[in-house]
Coordinates of C-alpha atoms (C1' of nucleotides) in Angstrom, one line a residue:
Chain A
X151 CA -0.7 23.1 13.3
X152 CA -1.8 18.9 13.6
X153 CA -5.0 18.7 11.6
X154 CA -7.2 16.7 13.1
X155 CA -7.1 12.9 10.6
X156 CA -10.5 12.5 8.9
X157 CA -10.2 9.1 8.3
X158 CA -9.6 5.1 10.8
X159 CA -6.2 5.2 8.6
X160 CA -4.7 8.6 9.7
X161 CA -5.8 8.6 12.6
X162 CA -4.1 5.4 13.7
X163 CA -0.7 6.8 11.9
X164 CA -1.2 9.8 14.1
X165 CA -1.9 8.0 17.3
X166 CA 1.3 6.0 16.8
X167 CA 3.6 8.5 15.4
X168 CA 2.1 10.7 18.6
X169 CA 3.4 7.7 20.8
X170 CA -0.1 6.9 22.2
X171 CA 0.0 3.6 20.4
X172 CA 3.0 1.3 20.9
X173 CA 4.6 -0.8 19.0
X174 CA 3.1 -4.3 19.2
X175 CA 0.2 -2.8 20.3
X176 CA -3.2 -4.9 19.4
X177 CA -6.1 -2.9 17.4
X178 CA -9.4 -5.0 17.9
X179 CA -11.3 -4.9 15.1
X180 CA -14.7 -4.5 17.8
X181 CA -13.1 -2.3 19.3
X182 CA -12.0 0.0 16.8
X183 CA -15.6 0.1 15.4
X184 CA -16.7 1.2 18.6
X185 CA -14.5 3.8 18.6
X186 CA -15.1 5.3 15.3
X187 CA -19.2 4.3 15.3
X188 CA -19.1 2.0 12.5
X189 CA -18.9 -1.5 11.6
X190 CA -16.0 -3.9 11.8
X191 CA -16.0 -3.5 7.6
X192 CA -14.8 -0.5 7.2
X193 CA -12.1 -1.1 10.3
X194 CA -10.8 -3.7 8.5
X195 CA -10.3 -2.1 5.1
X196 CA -8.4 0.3 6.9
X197 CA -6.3 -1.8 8.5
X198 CA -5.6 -3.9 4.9
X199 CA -4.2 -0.7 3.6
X200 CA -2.2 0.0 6.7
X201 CA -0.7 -3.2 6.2
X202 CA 0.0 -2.7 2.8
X203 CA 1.8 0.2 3.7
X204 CA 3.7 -2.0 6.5
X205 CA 2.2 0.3 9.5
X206 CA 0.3 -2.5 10.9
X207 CA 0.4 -6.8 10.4
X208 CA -2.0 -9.6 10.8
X209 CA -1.6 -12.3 13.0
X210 CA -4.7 -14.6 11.6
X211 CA -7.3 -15.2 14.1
X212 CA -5.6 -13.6 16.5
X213 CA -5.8 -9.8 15.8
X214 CA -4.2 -6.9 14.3
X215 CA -0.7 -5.3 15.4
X216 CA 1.0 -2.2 15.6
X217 CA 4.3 -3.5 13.8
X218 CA 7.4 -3.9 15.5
X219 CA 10.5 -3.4 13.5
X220 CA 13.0 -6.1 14.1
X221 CA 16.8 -5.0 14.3
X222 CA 17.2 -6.2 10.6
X223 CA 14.2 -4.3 9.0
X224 CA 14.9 -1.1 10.5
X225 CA 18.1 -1.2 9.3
X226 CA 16.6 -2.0 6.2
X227 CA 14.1 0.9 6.4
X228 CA 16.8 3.3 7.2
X229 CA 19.0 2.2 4.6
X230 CA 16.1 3.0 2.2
X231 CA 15.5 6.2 3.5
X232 CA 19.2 7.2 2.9
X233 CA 19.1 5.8 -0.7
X234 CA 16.2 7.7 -1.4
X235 CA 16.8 10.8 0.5
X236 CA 20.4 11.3 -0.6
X237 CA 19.3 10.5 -4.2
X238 CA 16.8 13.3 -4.3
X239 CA 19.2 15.6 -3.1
X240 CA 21.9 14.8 -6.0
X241 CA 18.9 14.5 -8.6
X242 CA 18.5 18.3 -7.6
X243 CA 22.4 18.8 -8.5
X244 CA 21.7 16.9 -11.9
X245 CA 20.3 19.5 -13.7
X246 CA 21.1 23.1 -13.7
X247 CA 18.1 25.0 -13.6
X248 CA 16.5 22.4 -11.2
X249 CA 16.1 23.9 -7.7
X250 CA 13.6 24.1 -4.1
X251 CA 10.5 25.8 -4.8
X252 CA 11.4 29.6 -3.5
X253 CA 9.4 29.4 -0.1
X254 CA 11.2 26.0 1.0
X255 CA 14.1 27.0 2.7
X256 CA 12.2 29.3 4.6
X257 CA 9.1 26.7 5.6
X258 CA 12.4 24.5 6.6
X259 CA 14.1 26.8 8.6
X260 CA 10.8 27.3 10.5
X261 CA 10.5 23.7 11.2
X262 CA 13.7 23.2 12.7
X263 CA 12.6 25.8 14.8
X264 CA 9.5 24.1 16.3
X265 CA 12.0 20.7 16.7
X266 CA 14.0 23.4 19.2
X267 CA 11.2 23.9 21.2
X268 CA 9.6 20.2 21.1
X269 CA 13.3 19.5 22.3
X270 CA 13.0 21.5 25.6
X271 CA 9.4 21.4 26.5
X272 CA 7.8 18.6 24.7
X273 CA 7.2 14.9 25.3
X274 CA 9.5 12.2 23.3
X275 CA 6.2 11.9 20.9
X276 CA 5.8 14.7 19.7
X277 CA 9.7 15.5 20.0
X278 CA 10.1 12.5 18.0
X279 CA 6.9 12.9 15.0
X280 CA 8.6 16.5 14.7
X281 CA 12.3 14.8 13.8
X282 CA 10.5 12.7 11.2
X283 CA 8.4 15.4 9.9
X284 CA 11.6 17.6 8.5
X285 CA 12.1 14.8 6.2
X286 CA 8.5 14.4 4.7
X287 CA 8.5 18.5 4.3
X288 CA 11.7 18.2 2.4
X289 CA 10.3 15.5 0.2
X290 CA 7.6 17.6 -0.6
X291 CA 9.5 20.3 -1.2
X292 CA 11.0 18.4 -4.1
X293 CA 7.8 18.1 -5.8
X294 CA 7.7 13.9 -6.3
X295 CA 4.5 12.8 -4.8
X296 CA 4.8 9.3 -5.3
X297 CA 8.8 9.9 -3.4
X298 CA 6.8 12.0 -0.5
X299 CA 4.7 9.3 0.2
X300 CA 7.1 6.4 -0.1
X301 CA 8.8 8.3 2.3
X302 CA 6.5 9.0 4.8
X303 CA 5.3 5.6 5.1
X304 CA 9.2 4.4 5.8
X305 CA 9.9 7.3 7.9
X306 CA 6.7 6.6 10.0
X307 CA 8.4 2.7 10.7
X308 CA 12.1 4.4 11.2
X309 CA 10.3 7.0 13.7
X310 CA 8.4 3.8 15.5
X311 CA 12.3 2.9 16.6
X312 CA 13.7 5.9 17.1
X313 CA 10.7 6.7 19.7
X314 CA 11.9 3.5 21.5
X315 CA 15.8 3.9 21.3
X316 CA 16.5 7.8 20.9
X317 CA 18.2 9.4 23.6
X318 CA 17.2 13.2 24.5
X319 CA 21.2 14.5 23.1
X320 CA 20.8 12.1 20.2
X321 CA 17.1 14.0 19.3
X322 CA 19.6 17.2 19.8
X323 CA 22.0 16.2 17.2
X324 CA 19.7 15.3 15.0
X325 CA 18.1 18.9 14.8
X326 CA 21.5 20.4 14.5
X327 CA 21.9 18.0 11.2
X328 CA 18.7 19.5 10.2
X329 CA 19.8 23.1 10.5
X330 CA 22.8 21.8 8.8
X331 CA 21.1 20.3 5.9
X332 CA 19.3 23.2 5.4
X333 CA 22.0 26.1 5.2
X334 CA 23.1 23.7 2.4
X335 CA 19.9 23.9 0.7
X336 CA 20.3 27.6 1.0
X337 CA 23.7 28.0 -0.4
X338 CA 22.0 25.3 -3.2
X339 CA 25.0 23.2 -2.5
X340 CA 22.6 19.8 -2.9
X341 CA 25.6 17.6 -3.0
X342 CA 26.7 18.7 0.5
X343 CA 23.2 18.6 1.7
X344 CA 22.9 15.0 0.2
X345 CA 26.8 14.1 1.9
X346 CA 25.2 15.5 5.3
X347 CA 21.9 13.7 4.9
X348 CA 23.7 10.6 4.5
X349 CA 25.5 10.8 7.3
X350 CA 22.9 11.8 9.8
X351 CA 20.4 9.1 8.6
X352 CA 23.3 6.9 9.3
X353 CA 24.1 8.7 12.9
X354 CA 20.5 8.3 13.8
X355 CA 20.7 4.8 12.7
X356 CA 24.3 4.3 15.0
X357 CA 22.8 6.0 17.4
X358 CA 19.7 3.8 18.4
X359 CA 20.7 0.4 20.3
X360 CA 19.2 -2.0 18.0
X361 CA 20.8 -4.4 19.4
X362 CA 19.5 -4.3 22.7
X363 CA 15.8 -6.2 22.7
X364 CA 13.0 -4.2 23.7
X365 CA 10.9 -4.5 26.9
X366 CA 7.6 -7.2 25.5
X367 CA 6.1 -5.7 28.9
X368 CA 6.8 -1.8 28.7
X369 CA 3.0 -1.5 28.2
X370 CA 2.2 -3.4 31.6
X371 CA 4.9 -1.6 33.6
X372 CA 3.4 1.6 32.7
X373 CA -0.2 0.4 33.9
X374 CA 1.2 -1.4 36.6
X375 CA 3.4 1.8 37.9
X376 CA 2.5 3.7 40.9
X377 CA -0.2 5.8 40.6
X378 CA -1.6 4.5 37.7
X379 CA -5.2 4.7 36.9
X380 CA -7.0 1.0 38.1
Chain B
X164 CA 10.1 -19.1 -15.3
X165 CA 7.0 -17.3 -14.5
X166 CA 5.0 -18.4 -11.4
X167 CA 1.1 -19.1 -11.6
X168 CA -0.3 -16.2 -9.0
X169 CA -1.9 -17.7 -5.7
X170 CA -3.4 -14.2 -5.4
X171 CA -5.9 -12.4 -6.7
X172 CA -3.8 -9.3 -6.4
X173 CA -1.1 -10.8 -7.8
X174 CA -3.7 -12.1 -10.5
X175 CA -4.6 -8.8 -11.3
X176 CA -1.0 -7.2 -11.8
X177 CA 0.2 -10.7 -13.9
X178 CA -2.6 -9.7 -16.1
X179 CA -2.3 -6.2 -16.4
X180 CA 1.6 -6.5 -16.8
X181 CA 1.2 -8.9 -19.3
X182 CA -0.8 -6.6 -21.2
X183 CA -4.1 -9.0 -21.1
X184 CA -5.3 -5.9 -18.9
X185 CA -5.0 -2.6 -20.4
X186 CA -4.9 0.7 -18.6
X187 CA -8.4 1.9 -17.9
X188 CA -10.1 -1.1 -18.2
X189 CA -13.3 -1.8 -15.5
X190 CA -12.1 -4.3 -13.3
X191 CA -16.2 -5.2 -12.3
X192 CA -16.7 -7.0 -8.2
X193 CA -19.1 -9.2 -9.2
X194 CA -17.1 -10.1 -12.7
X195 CA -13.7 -11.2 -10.2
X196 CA -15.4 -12.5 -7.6
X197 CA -16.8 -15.1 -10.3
X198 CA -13.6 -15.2 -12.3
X199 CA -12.1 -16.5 -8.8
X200 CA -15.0 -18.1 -7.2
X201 CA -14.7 -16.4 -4.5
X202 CA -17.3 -13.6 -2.7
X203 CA -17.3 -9.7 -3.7
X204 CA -15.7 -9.1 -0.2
X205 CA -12.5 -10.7 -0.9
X206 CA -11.9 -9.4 -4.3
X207 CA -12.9 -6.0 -2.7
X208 CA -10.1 -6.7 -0.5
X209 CA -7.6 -7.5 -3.2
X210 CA -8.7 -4.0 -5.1
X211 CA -8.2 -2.0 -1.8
X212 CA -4.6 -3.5 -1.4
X213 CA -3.9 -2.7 -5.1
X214 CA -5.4 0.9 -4.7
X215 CA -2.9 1.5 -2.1
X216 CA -0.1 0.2 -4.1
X217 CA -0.9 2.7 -7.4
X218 CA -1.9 -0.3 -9.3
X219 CA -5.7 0.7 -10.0
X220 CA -8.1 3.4 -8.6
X221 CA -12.0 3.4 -8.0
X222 CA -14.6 5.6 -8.9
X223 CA -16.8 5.7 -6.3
X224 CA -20.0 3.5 -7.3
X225 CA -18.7 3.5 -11.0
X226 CA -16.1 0.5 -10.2
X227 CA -12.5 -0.4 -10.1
X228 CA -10.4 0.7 -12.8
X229 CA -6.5 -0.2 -13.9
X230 CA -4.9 3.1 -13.3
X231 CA -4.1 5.3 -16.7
X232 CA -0.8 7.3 -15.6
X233 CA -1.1 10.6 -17.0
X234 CA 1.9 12.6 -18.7
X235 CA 2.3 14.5 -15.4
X236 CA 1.8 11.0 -13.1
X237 CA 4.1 9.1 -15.5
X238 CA 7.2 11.6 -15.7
X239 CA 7.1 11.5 -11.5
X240 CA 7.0 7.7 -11.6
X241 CA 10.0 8.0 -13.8
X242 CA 11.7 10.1 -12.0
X243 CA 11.1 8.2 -8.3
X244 CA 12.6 5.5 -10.4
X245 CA 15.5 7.4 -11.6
X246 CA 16.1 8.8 -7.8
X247 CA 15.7 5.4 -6.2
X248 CA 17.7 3.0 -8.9
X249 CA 21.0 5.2 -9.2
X250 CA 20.7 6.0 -5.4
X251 CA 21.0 2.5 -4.8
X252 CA 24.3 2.0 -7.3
X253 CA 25.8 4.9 -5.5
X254 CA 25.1 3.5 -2.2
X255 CA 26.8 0.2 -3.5
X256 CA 30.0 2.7 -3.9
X257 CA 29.9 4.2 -0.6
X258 CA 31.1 1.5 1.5
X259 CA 34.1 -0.3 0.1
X260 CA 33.5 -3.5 1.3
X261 CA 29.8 -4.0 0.0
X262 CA 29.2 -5.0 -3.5
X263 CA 26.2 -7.2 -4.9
X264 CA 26.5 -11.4 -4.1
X265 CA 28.3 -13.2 -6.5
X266 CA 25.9 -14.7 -8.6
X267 CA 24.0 -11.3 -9.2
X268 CA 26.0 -10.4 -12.4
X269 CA 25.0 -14.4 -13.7
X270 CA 21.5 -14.0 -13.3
X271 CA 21.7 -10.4 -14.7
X272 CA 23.4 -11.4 -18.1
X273 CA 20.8 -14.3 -18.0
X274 CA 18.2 -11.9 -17.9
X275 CA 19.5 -9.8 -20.5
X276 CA 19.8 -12.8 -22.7
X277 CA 16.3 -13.7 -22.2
X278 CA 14.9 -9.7 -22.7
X279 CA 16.8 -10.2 -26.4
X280 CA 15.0 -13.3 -27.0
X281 CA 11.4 -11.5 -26.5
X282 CA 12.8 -8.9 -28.7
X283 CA 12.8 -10.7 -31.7
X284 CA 10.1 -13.6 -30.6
X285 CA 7.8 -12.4 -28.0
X286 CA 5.0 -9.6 -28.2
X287 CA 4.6 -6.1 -26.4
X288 CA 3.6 -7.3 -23.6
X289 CA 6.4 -10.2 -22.2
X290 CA 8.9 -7.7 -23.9
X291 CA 7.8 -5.0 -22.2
X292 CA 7.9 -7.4 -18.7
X293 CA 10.9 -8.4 -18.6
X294 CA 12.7 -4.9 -19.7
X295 CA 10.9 -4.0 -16.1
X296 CA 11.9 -6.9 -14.7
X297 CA 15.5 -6.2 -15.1
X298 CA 15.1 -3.5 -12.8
X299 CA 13.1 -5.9 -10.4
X300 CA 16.6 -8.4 -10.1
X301 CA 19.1 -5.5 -10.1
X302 CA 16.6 -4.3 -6.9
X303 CA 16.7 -7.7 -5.6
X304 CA 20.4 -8.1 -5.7
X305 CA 21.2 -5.0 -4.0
X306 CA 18.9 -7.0 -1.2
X307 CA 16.8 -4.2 0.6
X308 CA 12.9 -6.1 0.5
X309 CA 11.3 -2.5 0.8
X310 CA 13.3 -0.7 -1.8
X311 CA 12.5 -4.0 -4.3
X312 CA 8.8 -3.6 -3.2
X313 CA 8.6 0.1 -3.5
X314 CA 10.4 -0.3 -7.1
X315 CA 8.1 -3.3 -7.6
X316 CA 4.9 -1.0 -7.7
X317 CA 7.2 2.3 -9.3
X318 CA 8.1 -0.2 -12.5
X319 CA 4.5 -1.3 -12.8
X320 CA 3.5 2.0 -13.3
X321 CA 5.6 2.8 -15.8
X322 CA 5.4 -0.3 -17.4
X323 CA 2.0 0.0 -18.0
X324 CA 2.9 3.4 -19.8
X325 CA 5.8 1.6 -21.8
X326 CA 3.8 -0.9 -23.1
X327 CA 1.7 1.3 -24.6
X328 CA 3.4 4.3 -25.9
X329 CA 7.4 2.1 -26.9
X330 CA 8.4 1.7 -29.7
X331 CA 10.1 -1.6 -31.1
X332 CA 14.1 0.0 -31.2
X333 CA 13.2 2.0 -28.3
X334 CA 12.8 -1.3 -26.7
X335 CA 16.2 -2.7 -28.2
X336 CA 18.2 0.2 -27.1
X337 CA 16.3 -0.2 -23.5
X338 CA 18.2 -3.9 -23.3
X339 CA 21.5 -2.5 -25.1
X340 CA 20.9 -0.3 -21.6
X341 CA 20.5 -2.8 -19.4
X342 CA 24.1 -5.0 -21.0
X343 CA 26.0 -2.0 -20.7
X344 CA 24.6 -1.5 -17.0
X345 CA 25.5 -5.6 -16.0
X346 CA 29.2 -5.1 -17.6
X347 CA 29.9 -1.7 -15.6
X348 CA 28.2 -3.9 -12.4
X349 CA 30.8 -6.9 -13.2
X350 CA 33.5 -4.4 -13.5
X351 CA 32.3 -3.2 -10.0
X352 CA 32.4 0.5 -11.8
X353 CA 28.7 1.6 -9.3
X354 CA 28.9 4.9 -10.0
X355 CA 29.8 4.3 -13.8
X356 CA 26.4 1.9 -13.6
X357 CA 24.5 4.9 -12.1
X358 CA 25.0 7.6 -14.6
X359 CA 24.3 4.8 -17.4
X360 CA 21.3 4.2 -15.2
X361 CA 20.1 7.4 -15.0
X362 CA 20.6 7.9 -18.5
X363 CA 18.6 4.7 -19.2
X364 CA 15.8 5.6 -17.4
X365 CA 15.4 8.9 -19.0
X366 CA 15.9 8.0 -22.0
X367 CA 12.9 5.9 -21.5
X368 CA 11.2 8.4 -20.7
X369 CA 11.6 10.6 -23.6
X370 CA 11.4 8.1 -25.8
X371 CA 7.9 7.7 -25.0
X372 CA 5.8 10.3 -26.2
X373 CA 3.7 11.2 -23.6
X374 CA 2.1 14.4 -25.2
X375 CA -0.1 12.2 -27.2
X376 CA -2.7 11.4 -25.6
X377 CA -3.8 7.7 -25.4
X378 CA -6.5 6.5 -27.3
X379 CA -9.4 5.7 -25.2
X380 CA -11.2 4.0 -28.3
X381 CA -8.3 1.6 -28.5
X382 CA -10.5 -1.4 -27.0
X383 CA -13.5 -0.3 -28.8
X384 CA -11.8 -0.3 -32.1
X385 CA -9.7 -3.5 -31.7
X386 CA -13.1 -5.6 -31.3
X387 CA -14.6 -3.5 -34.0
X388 CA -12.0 -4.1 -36.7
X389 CA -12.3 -6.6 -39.3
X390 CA -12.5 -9.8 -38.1
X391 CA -13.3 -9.2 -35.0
X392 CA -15.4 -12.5 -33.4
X393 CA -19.3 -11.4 -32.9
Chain C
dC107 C1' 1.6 -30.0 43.4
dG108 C1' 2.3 -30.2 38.2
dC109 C1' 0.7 -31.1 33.8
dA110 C1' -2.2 -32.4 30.1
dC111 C1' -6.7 -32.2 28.3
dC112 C1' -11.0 -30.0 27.3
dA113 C1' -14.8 -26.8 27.0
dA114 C1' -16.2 -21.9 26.9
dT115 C1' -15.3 -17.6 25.0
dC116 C1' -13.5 -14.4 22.1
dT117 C1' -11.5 -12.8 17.6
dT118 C1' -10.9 -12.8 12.9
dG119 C1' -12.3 -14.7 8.1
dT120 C1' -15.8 -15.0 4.7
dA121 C1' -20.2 -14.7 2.8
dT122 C1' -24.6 -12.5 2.2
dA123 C1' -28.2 -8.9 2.5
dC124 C1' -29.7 -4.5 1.8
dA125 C1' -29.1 0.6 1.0
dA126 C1' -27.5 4.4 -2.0
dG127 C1' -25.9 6.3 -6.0
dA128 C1' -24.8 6.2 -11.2
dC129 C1' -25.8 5.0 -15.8
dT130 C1' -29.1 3.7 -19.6
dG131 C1' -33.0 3.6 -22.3
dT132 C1' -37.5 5.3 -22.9
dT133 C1' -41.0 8.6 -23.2
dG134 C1' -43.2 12.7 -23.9
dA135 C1' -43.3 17.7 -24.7
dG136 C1' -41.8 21.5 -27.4
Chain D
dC66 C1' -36.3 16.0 -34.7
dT67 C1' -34.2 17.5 -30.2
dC68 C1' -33.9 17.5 -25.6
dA69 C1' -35.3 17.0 -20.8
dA70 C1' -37.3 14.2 -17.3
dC71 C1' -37.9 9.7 -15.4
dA72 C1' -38.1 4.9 -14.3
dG73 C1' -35.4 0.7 -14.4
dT74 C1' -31.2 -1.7 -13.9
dC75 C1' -26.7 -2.2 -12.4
dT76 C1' -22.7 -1.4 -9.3
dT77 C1' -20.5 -0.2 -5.4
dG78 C1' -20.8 1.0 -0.1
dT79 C1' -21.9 -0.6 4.4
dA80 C1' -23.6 -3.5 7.8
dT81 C1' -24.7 -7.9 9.7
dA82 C1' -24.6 -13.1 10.2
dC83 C1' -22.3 -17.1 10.7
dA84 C1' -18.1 -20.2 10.4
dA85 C1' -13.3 -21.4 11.8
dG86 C1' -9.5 -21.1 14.6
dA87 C1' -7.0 -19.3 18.9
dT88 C1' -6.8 -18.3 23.6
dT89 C1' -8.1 -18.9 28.3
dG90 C1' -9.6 -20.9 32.3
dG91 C1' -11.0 -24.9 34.6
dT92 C1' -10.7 -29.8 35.7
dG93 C1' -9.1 -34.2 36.5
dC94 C1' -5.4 -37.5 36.4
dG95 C1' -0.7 -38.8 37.7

DNA sequence: CGCACCAATCTTGTATACAAGACTGTTGAG
DNA sequence: CTCAACAGTCTTGTATACAAGATTGGTGCG
């Protein structure tokens, strides 16, 4: 189903949305040439555009950085997502003949599927990419390319925190909105779906402890752990 | 009023919303990296960051070009737009206790005041700013940075689309628009605003007439006309 | 022992060199 | 005269070299 990225860019969104790179994490430009077999030039055009698209930041001379949403911007990035979201619902409503392409519900109801079973046997990565994926499908489901990728570039920093803060029954809830929102879209009642979308991004937001600082040394306890690799 | 860019990118987009840069015009390396005295890698830089943003595309070993929306590219631009601005009024309704700061509707009716001005003194291309503009403050004022940037981007695009396809009343009735939008904001009427904003914007929209195409000889014949400079 | 200072090392920032492809103008055949 | 083939020129794509600043580890003074 994951296709595999062709290019430095996607394949560093994957790697973070997957959880295998952390927020705060450092990307050497050396390094990441190495990686990828080629030269630090073309690593560090693609980490300009990843910072344009606020997946990555700068910290001169000293390297490049997974970004790490403060308390304030992800409030700020779910906020967006819920004025955006809810507003492509209700543009739906707006006009009469305006509806989901025909196969949409169905590819929807699908994917809430797989969240059921990433919720049971799968890691808080994937568990977590799958959560934010229903919300890129449905903005592509409504057609607006420039909206779908808006979206998936502020659902990928939303999905950075809610891979830190989400607790397993809050990931449960947040499927059941799904399934929710998409029975809406079935009965084409957009307004309802928009009312429900609002107030699950907003449960998801309530439901993360922003508050509480995260751990600056996560990433060395988990080397540091028992039975870690030297 | 208007700030001298420190960036080349910012450079580039003063230009091109100011109508000095036309849609489809070559944007050469070697041209901008002696415009700004700087080296091809930099200004190779400041494209990449732009091409991320929408603002111009390149054609590979051909060179950088300002993007030309198409009919399709510009209706979906005006459309995000359209989802984004009036999802933003109606999220100013939601809660009771939010609203926009105090000095928001000032600067607003200032703004307004200073799009009439252009009307009558100013050329296509400062009117055509500041009617996007507008929608730049009203962004600002509701005071989320990433739905102002993402609009930021959205509003040059269509600017660039305005400028060339708007009429002059077209214009006029775009800043009777925007005056009706400020008093429904003072009045703290949100969703009123929003329908008169989705109006606005697709009024816009129609008003342009995208069906014709543009005319790509439009540089060619300006410096071929009569009295043209050698 | 603690702390400030300093040198060595590492990393990014910027420029330059060279390779690869696209366009243009010419030339020659039909 | 028309058109196809080709060489020359120009432009971007990629790699590499060097400069500037940051970090780190050591050293010596208090």
């Amino acid at each position: 189903m994951t296709q595999l990225p062709d290019s430095i860019e996607d394949s560093v969104i994957s790697a973070i949305l997957g959880g295998r790179l952390r927020p705060g994490t450092r990307l050497g430009e050396a390094k990441l040439a190495e990686v990828y077999g080629v030269s630090r030039t073309r690593v560090r055009e693609a980490m300009m555009r990843l910072e344009t698209r606020g997946i990555v930041h700068v910290s001169a001379r000293r390297g490049w950085f997974v970004v790490e949403p403060s308390a304030t911007e992800a409030r700020a990035a779910f906020q967006a997502r819920r004025v955006i979201e809810t507003g492509m619902l209700r543009d739906l409503q707006a006009l009469p003949g305006r509806s989901l392409p025909g196969d949409a519900v169905a590819h929807l109801r699908a994917h809430v599927e797989e969240e059921r079973e990433a919720l049971h046997t799968g890691h808080v990565g994937s568990r977590t990419c799958l959560l934010g994926d229903f919300h890129i499908h449905l903005a592509h489901a409504f057609g607006n390319a420039f909206l779908t990728d808006i979206l998936r570039d502020l659902t990928a920093r939303t999905t950075l925190v809610s891979m830190l803060y989400q607790s397993d029954q809050d990931a449960a809830a947040s499927s059941d909105d799904h399934a929710g929102i998409v029975t809406l879209l079935a009965d084409g009642d957009f307004v309802g779906a928009a009312r429900l979308m609002d107030e699950h991004i907003r449960r998801v937001e309530d439901g993360l402890d922003l508050a509480a600082a995260p751990d600056p040394l996560a990433g060395l306890r988990e080397i540091l752990s028992p039975g870690a690799p030297a």
